[in-house]
């Protein structure tokens, strides 16, 4: 049986203070939607069913090459991270799965870890491998690449690590392996751009071969960082061609912050879906590069447009539609628990608004090139304040109407700062 | 027999003044290359064999939506354009083919046009169709798209126009059809991003079906403009997936100015080659968007890196290597003839430098991850001043050592400004 | 007395159908705001008092260098443009001023023009000069620049035109002169970057000297286009330094689409205000460059953040706060009247949401570095659906609850397409 | 007396192998320049006099938030760093000054440190303060900012640290203080954009007040990172306004990697010079953001255009011209000594080419709007291979003709890897 970190009484008490207001706003929203021919109960059910995973590493303070500023009470191991994830899920009721990262989350007994998670109301999502860093005692350095390395032994080590991740994942109940590599170059000429992709594809094929039948391999592209001149899987074009080469179980994962400036990400969603390779998302936001800011904090309208494509794809599944959703962001200046609750809210908000789009009207306007009406159909949905709907769903499921306030009232972080070991300052790597 | 626009005597006279200096510099370059183990004669032959097409429309002054500032003596029809192209080729000896554009270059008798071109020493390159503008009297407007239009009659009209372009091209001796469409949207929601690509692919397949066996269809992608929210073929990813869908004779064309900011274009070259879809180039340069500036004027190093990939691809042809090269730029503030001669020089310069790369040393450094040595191997080639080599090649073939000075001495433009009708001011379309 | 283009009865009839719904939603919004300690009447008054100018040229279809696709019933002279502006203002009740452009809007009798405007319920806003195009019969071409031209006579002509604009403006009741020049270069080396600014500043000082005491000169910067390598007033830094050099009556104007990718425009607002040089705005939206898309259509959150700074500036006026607001966008695929009504709505929406920010809570969170709370304070305001408030304000003032539907019901465009002369196709200037 | 790290005999021996080739190429270059009316001796003198500082921290391997991959023999303290800098200067003869960073380079006895440097043939350049990281035992954290912090004690601590840097600098013979702060925000609303600049300016004024008469304070702006939504000194506009506010001894420093995409940096050089605030440079290169790649490795033409402005500024000094030049880059995949020698070469190359520009011809073409000739005048200089000139200058002064080969022959790094303590792996701060 589950043992959740926040007292249900506290949540109830906090909700009580806010329930009347939520009900009033919900009723108003319901009337408004009804006028527009939308049954709020249908939407409510879909919102209630929606969820997004959180990354285990997201529970710690992130930083930059210049510095990391820790906060008291940060988790220092996967057990503490799971506990923090349980808080996020308990209050948001939207994040029931955790995506682990290896070797960061290595333990001796994965069955025990899985039981620990279940006791906290959590399951495991996609497994993330790490071949962008060297670990103490590692035989071969990834300094010059991993899956695309010119060195066969290094590639073999990277392949073996990914296969180990699959093995761990089986024990944890996961069915996705997310592969992101930092392989690339900082100088023109540093690597042969064609041969490095050949090597990547050969090594990735070995991982693919080890994939269970019901697993997927998700390729994550990234334009730059840590490599600053070229990256082996730098864009969705490279990603989809690699996924085609590897096979049917290989799909593409979109991280919202991994694109060139100005790129139309929602069109990439549509393209990957059109060619049956849309595998999932890493949600975050950004203004300049891979800023890893909180989902929806900078451009919530873009997030809505992404979900507009996803809802459209669900209705028009072509070769299938089952994307994996995860938050992936760096919490440099906030309490990670607060940021992930706020981000889950932003994501569910975008999804809910996309559900409100009058798709018959939209399609009709698109077919007749009534540009203004098509745009206004999207805008009407975007304008709608879905907060009362989301709050109602959370309250229904035992979550908090006001997640931040309830979390603060629980004094969870203060307690953890007493219990947990301190984390050191991050060293500057300028 | 050919009748060229510039007097051979004038060219000879101009070259005579500069020949001694060229020979001196050439000898010094030859000694330097010999020291580095490079036989200058081999390079000279390849440079001599290299050529790039020029676009017929490039001979007129270009402009922006704000204004166009014409110059006296601009060509007003395909015959005058061919004459200007003949000047470029005569002096540069590097641009023996002209890429026409329809309906702009429509004539009654294409056999006669082909003979006219041959008399000027010119052949025809890829045919360019135009479904981004409405022509007077056109049945269906492209205001809402062409190949991706929601309207079947409009799509059929666009398909028919492209097939007509193929028919014209056969008469002109061309074997490539370049398809660029402006189809896209200015508003979120304006079109269904998936269905518009479906329509594009269906219509493009009809064009592809009309392609002769020895022809290629080149898809040109463009990030934005004239559409400013989404474009149906916006990036190389969309382009290669469309080319895969259409078939083997369909390849991708890279215009250097059609990418998102910061994108690594040389890697796109390598990717398209890796997956057997590199069809050709539209050369120009840019700083902000599709600026259509003169090739190599802003970032000559990038042009070198592109040719470095091309030379590499030629040596490692995988599924084949026969890209089509064309200049495609807008001459808003210069005499187009001068700009295209200068641009041809920049392109041949980049190619020549790429030929000078010590590829054995480069590959060895790449294999051993000697990053600095790999970079310096490219840099040594880039640093080399190949001007005397290019001047010698031009002089050999009857071209001008100093193209601009010789052109100016010929007073060609002044003569044309007497002979040709004036071109009007461009209207501002703000 | 005023004679407005849309029948008041039609508006009333259209509003009647929607009034009940608006009142219901308004009441719900009012209760919600009241709970949050906000008096909706105060906000309503401010929203009612707010207005934004529309540009006379915005009433025609815009286009790109590739094409312009006209619609039936486009205006062809300033009188027809004013009529269209009157429709926008009548239905939106938010755009009572028109910004004219010379020489495009030249007439014989400006007093008559002013009376015409007044009869339509309109006044005149900032005067826009044009030295980026050549007009038929013009003595000196702007091909090589205007205020920054190397040619003294060209500069003098550009100065004289601006002074003429001031003279016209006096007759029209305007008090702002907006100066945007296309001066710049397409090639490295084309101009001396220092001396061209010297010439610009000298010429601009002559215009400044002719400015009446109660006028302002607004400098509009633009990163690129029509110049694609450098622009003389390319960024806010150049703009504010020029404004400082010229004098106290010279301020900076921000066009939302004239910035480098990723730039934080709301911070530029704060900077210009901090140094007492914030003069005004040209509202539009963009994804790639100076796309001139409809205000708020791409990034409504950015528009909100801009207004957040403006509301903050109004409360903390430092050296004064009186920015000039104007829509400036290109309507390439919509009916310009619909686009400007929709844009006015987006702008007033952003302003209204900025008014809802709990500034005491925001400042308190900022002072204590409660980052999440500060962010949520903004987000709470942004989330709010202010549509019923705006609709109520419009209805109060005689405008339309549903502007687009009412406009369509009026069949205004259909009527105009009968009355007005057709506009030709725009020529491609590739 | 100096005691340099590389054996003079080794250098001489290495040079002997290459001297003949250099002399031959130099003679050819000299003849070519003479033909163009340029006296190579004048250029040679200027090149010989030119120098650029290196940063002490640049001698270690850099990294990213994802990882740092150390190399054997990295320096671990300022003495070892100076030794590495001495190698760079001895072989390049272009980097006689070191820019230290505090607290990273703190020692007990700065007089002794200065003597150590002098013994290695080195002096000290601009002092760099650090308020973007917390140091162990620090009283107040910079987690929420330093000079712009809302906390007065934190600001005071940051001011005191900068004043301490000045005191240290006096002992080291420096006359510049470079101030870069990471202050900024990751969320809209996190800070008041106006008030945070007020605080920054107030605190910076206290530092300015402590500046000796013959010192300069150099403000370094940066668009983003470590702050990802806004930065207090994000662009040259903010920088120059701050410098104006602070006073005459305050100037602006340009880091080539700290700008928005596509920005014309050479125009910023011209602008800062025009308004008498050009203080200096941090040289590096970048493709995506603040990549901190090797100077000139990605866009050598841009580096040339920057130096073209600098040479122009030197000839037209307006309010004075004495910029401070420093390399500032992160060496993630190369031996930092090799990268800085290669970078010094790229910088001197750009400067040398800028010296070769025929400025009379350039100005004449600019004045007459002969755009093509103006461009070609720059391009002719850029095309020139100045390698033999630079090699000759180095050999003259005791440096190495082939810096990389000579350095490798010296086995300096191998020796240091025996002598020096190992550096640990960088932790990932994702």
Coordinates of C-alpha atoms in Angstrom, one line a residue, chain A residues 133-135 137-143 145-146 149 151-158, chain D residues 69:
Chain A
X133 CA 30.1 12.0 -19.2
X134 CA 32.9 9.9 -17.8
X135 CA 32.2 8.0 -14.6
X137 CA 36.8 4.1 -13.1
X138 CA 35.4 3.9 -16.6
X139 CA 37.6 2.0 -19.1
X140 CA 37.2 4.3 -22.1
X141 CA 36.6 8.0 -22.0
X142 CA 33.7 9.7 -23.9
X143 CA 35.9 12.7 -24.5
X145 CA 32.4 10.7 -28.5
X146 CA 30.4 7.6 -27.5
X149 CA 33.5 7.5 -31.4
X151 CA 37.4 4.0 -31.2
X152 CA 35.6 0.6 -31.4
X153 CA 36.1 -0.2 -27.7
X154 CA 34.5 3.1 -26.7
X155 CA 31.5 2.5 -28.9
X156 CA 31.2 -1.1 -27.5
X157 CA 31.3 0.3 -24.0
X158 CA 28.5 2.8 -24.9
Chain D
X69 CA 37.1 16.0 -19.8

